[in-house]
Amino acid sequence: MNAEDSFAEFYRSTRHRVVTVLYALGGDLAEAQDATQEAYVRAWQRWSKISTYDDPEAWVRTVGHRRLVNRWRKIRNGISAYRRHGVGAASGPPSENTVALVAALRQLPTEQREAIVLHHLVDLSVADIAVQTGAPTGTVKARLTRGRKALAALLDTSFPEEVTHA
């Protein structure tokens, strides 16, 4: 029997028991299924060695159980951090202006949207945008100009003169 068939048979004959054991240990079926799946993936990756063990199923159960324990540790550490630091300051919903701007930006062609965001939100120069996007500086300037005009129309506003010239 080749390695693939050998592993497939091993998986079919043991998976139910492994999930059952991990479910009993952890108390969460979804976590048990995830841990089992990860353990079998690791077993498959090392099947040439694990298949020679006296009890490969025990190896899979151990790996699955360790995954559950690591998950519990992460949860416990998260709770400890929460107790130490508390909840971060809540941020309010976005303003109407922010919602309108994002909606308008979504309507722009990708290249224009990218140029406007990089220039006005990231504060990159036209030359830096050209380097980052691989477009000539003249093309970046054209995208900024066209994008600003389209945004002004979409937002029913106009930009000051100094903003319209990149």
Coordinates of C-alpha atoms in Angstrom, one line a residue:
M1 CA 0.0 0.0 0.0
N2 CA 1.4 3.4 -0.9
A3 CA 1.7 6.3 1.6
E4 CA -1.4 8.1 0.3
D5 CA -3.6 5.0 0.6
S6 CA -2.1 4.1 4.0
F7 CA -2.8 7.6 5.4
A8 CA -6.3 7.7 3.9
E9 CA -7.1 4.4 5.6
F10 CA -5.6 5.6 8.9
Y11 CA -7.6 8.8 8.7
R12 CA -10.9 7.0 7.9
S13 CA -10.4 4.5 10.8
T14 CA -9.4 7.0 13.5
R15 CA -10.9 10.4 12.8
H16 CA -14.1 9.8 14.7
R17 CA -12.3 8.7 17.8
V18 CA -9.9 11.6 17.7
V19 CA -12.7 14.2 17.4
T20 CA -14.6 12.5 20.2
V21 CA -11.6 12.5 22.5
L22 CA -10.8 16.1 21.8
Y23 CA -14.4 17.1 22.2
A24 CA -14.5 15.4 25.6
L25 CA -11.3 17.1 26.6
G26 CA -12.2 20.6 25.4
G27 CA -16.0 20.7 25.5
D28 CA -16.3 22.6 22.2
L29 CA -17.1 20.5 19.1
A30 CA -16.0 23.1 16.6
E31 CA -12.6 23.6 18.4
A32 CA -12.2 19.8 18.6
Q33 CA -12.9 19.5 14.9
D34 CA -10.4 22.3 14.1
A35 CA -7.7 20.7 16.3
T36 CA -8.3 17.3 14.8
Q37 CA -8.0 18.7 11.3
E38 CA -4.8 20.5 12.1
A39 CA -3.3 17.4 13.8
Y40 CA -4.1 15.2 10.7
V41 CA -2.5 17.8 8.4
R42 CA 0.6 17.6 10.5
A43 CA 0.5 13.8 10.5
W44 CA 0.2 13.7 6.7
Q45 CA 3.2 16.0 6.4
R46 CA 5.2 13.6 8.5
W47 CA 3.5 10.4 7.5
S48 CA 6.6 8.5 6.4
K49 CA 7.9 8.7 10.0
I50 CA 4.6 8.7 12.0
S51 CA 3.3 5.6 10.1
T52 CA 6.2 3.6 11.7
Y53 CA 5.1 4.5 15.3
D54 CA 3.4 1.8 17.4
D55 CA 0.3 4.1 17.8
P56 CA 0.1 6.9 15.2
E57 CA -3.4 7.7 16.5
A58 CA -1.9 8.6 19.9
W59 CA 0.5 11.0 18.1
V60 CA -2.5 12.7 16.4
R61 CA -4.5 12.9 19.7
T62 CA -1.5 14.5 21.4
V63 CA -1.0 17.1 18.7
G64 CA -4.7 17.9 18.7
H65 CA -4.7 18.2 22.5
R66 CA -1.7 20.5 22.4
R67 CA -3.6 22.7 19.9
L68 CA -6.6 22.9 22.3
V69 CA -4.3 23.8 25.2
N70 CA -2.6 26.5 23.2
R71 CA -6.0 27.9 22.3
W72 CA -7.0 27.9 26.0
R73 CA -3.7 29.8 26.8
K74 CA -4.4 32.4 24.2
I75 CA -7.9 32.9 25.7
R76 CA -6.6 33.1 29.2
N77 CA -3.9 35.5 28.3
G78 CA -6.4 37.7 26.4
I79 CA -8.6 37.8 29.5
S80 CA -5.6 38.7 31.7
A81 CA -4.7 41.5 29.3
Y82 CA -8.3 42.7 29.3
R83 CA -8.3 42.8 33.1
R84 CA -5.0 44.7 33.2
H85 CA -5.8 47.2 30.5
G86 CA -9.5 47.2 30.1
V87 CA -11.4 48.0 27.0
G88 CA -9.9 50.6 24.6
A89 CA -11.7 53.9 24.1
A90 CA -14.7 53.4 21.9
S91 CA -14.7 55.2 18.7
G92 CA -17.9 56.7 17.4
P93 CA -19.5 56.0 14.1
P94 CA -18.0 57.8 11.1
S95 CA -19.3 61.3 10.3
E96 CA -21.7 61.9 7.5
N97 CA -18.8 63.6 5.6
T98 CA -16.6 60.6 6.0
V99 CA -19.3 58.3 4.7
A100 CA -20.0 60.6 1.7
L101 CA -16.3 60.8 0.9
V102 CA -15.8 57.0 1.0
A103 CA -18.9 56.5 -1.1
A104 CA -17.6 59.0 -3.7
L105 CA -14.1 57.5 -3.7
R106 CA -15.6 54.1 -4.4
Q107 CA -17.1 55.5 -7.6
L108 CA -13.7 56.7 -9.0
P109 CA -11.6 54.6 -11.2
T110 CA -9.0 52.7 -9.2
E111 CA -6.0 54.7 -10.5
Q112 CA -7.6 58.0 -9.6
R113 CA -8.7 56.8 -6.2
E114 CA -5.3 55.5 -5.4
A115 CA -3.6 58.8 -6.4
I116 CA -6.0 60.8 -4.3
V117 CA -5.7 58.6 -1.3
L118 CA -1.9 58.5 -1.4
H119 CA -1.6 62.2 -2.0
H120 CA -4.2 63.6 0.4
L121 CA -4.4 60.9 3.1
V122 CA -0.9 59.4 3.1
D123 CA 0.6 62.8 2.2
L124 CA 2.9 61.4 -0.5
S125 CA 4.3 63.7 -3.1
V126 CA 3.5 63.3 -6.8
A127 CA 7.0 61.9 -7.3
D128 CA 6.6 59.4 -4.4
I129 CA 3.3 58.2 -5.8
A130 CA 4.9 57.8 -9.2
V131 CA 7.6 55.6 -7.7
Q132 CA 5.1 53.6 -5.7
T133 CA 2.6 53.0 -8.5
G134 CA 5.1 52.8 -11.4
A135 CA 3.3 55.5 -13.3
P136 CA 5.0 58.6 -14.8
T137 CA 4.7 61.8 -12.8
G138 CA 2.6 63.4 -15.5
T139 CA 0.2 60.5 -15.3
V140 CA -0.1 60.8 -11.5
K141 CA -0.8 64.5 -11.9
A142 CA -3.5 63.8 -14.5
R143 CA -5.1 61.2 -12.3
L144 CA -5.1 63.6 -9.4
T145 CA -6.7 66.4 -11.5
R146 CA -9.3 64.1 -13.0
G147 CA -10.0 62.4 -9.6
R148 CA -10.4 65.8 -7.8
K149 CA -12.9 67.0 -10.5
A150 CA -14.9 63.8 -10.3
L151 CA -14.9 64.0 -6.5
A152 CA -16.1 67.6 -6.6
A153 CA -18.9 66.6 -8.8
L154 CA -19.8 63.6 -6.8
L155 CA -19.7 65.6 -3.5
D156 CA -21.4 68.6 -5.1
T157 CA -18.5 70.9 -3.9
S158 CA -15.5 72.6 -5.3
F159 CA -11.9 72.6 -4.2
P160 CA -9.9 75.8 -3.6
E161 CA -7.6 76.8 -6.4
E162 CA -4.4 75.7 -4.7
V163 CA -5.7 72.1 -4.3
T164 CA -6.7 71.7 -7.9
H165 CA -3.1 72.1 -9.0
A166 CA -0.8 69.2 -8.0

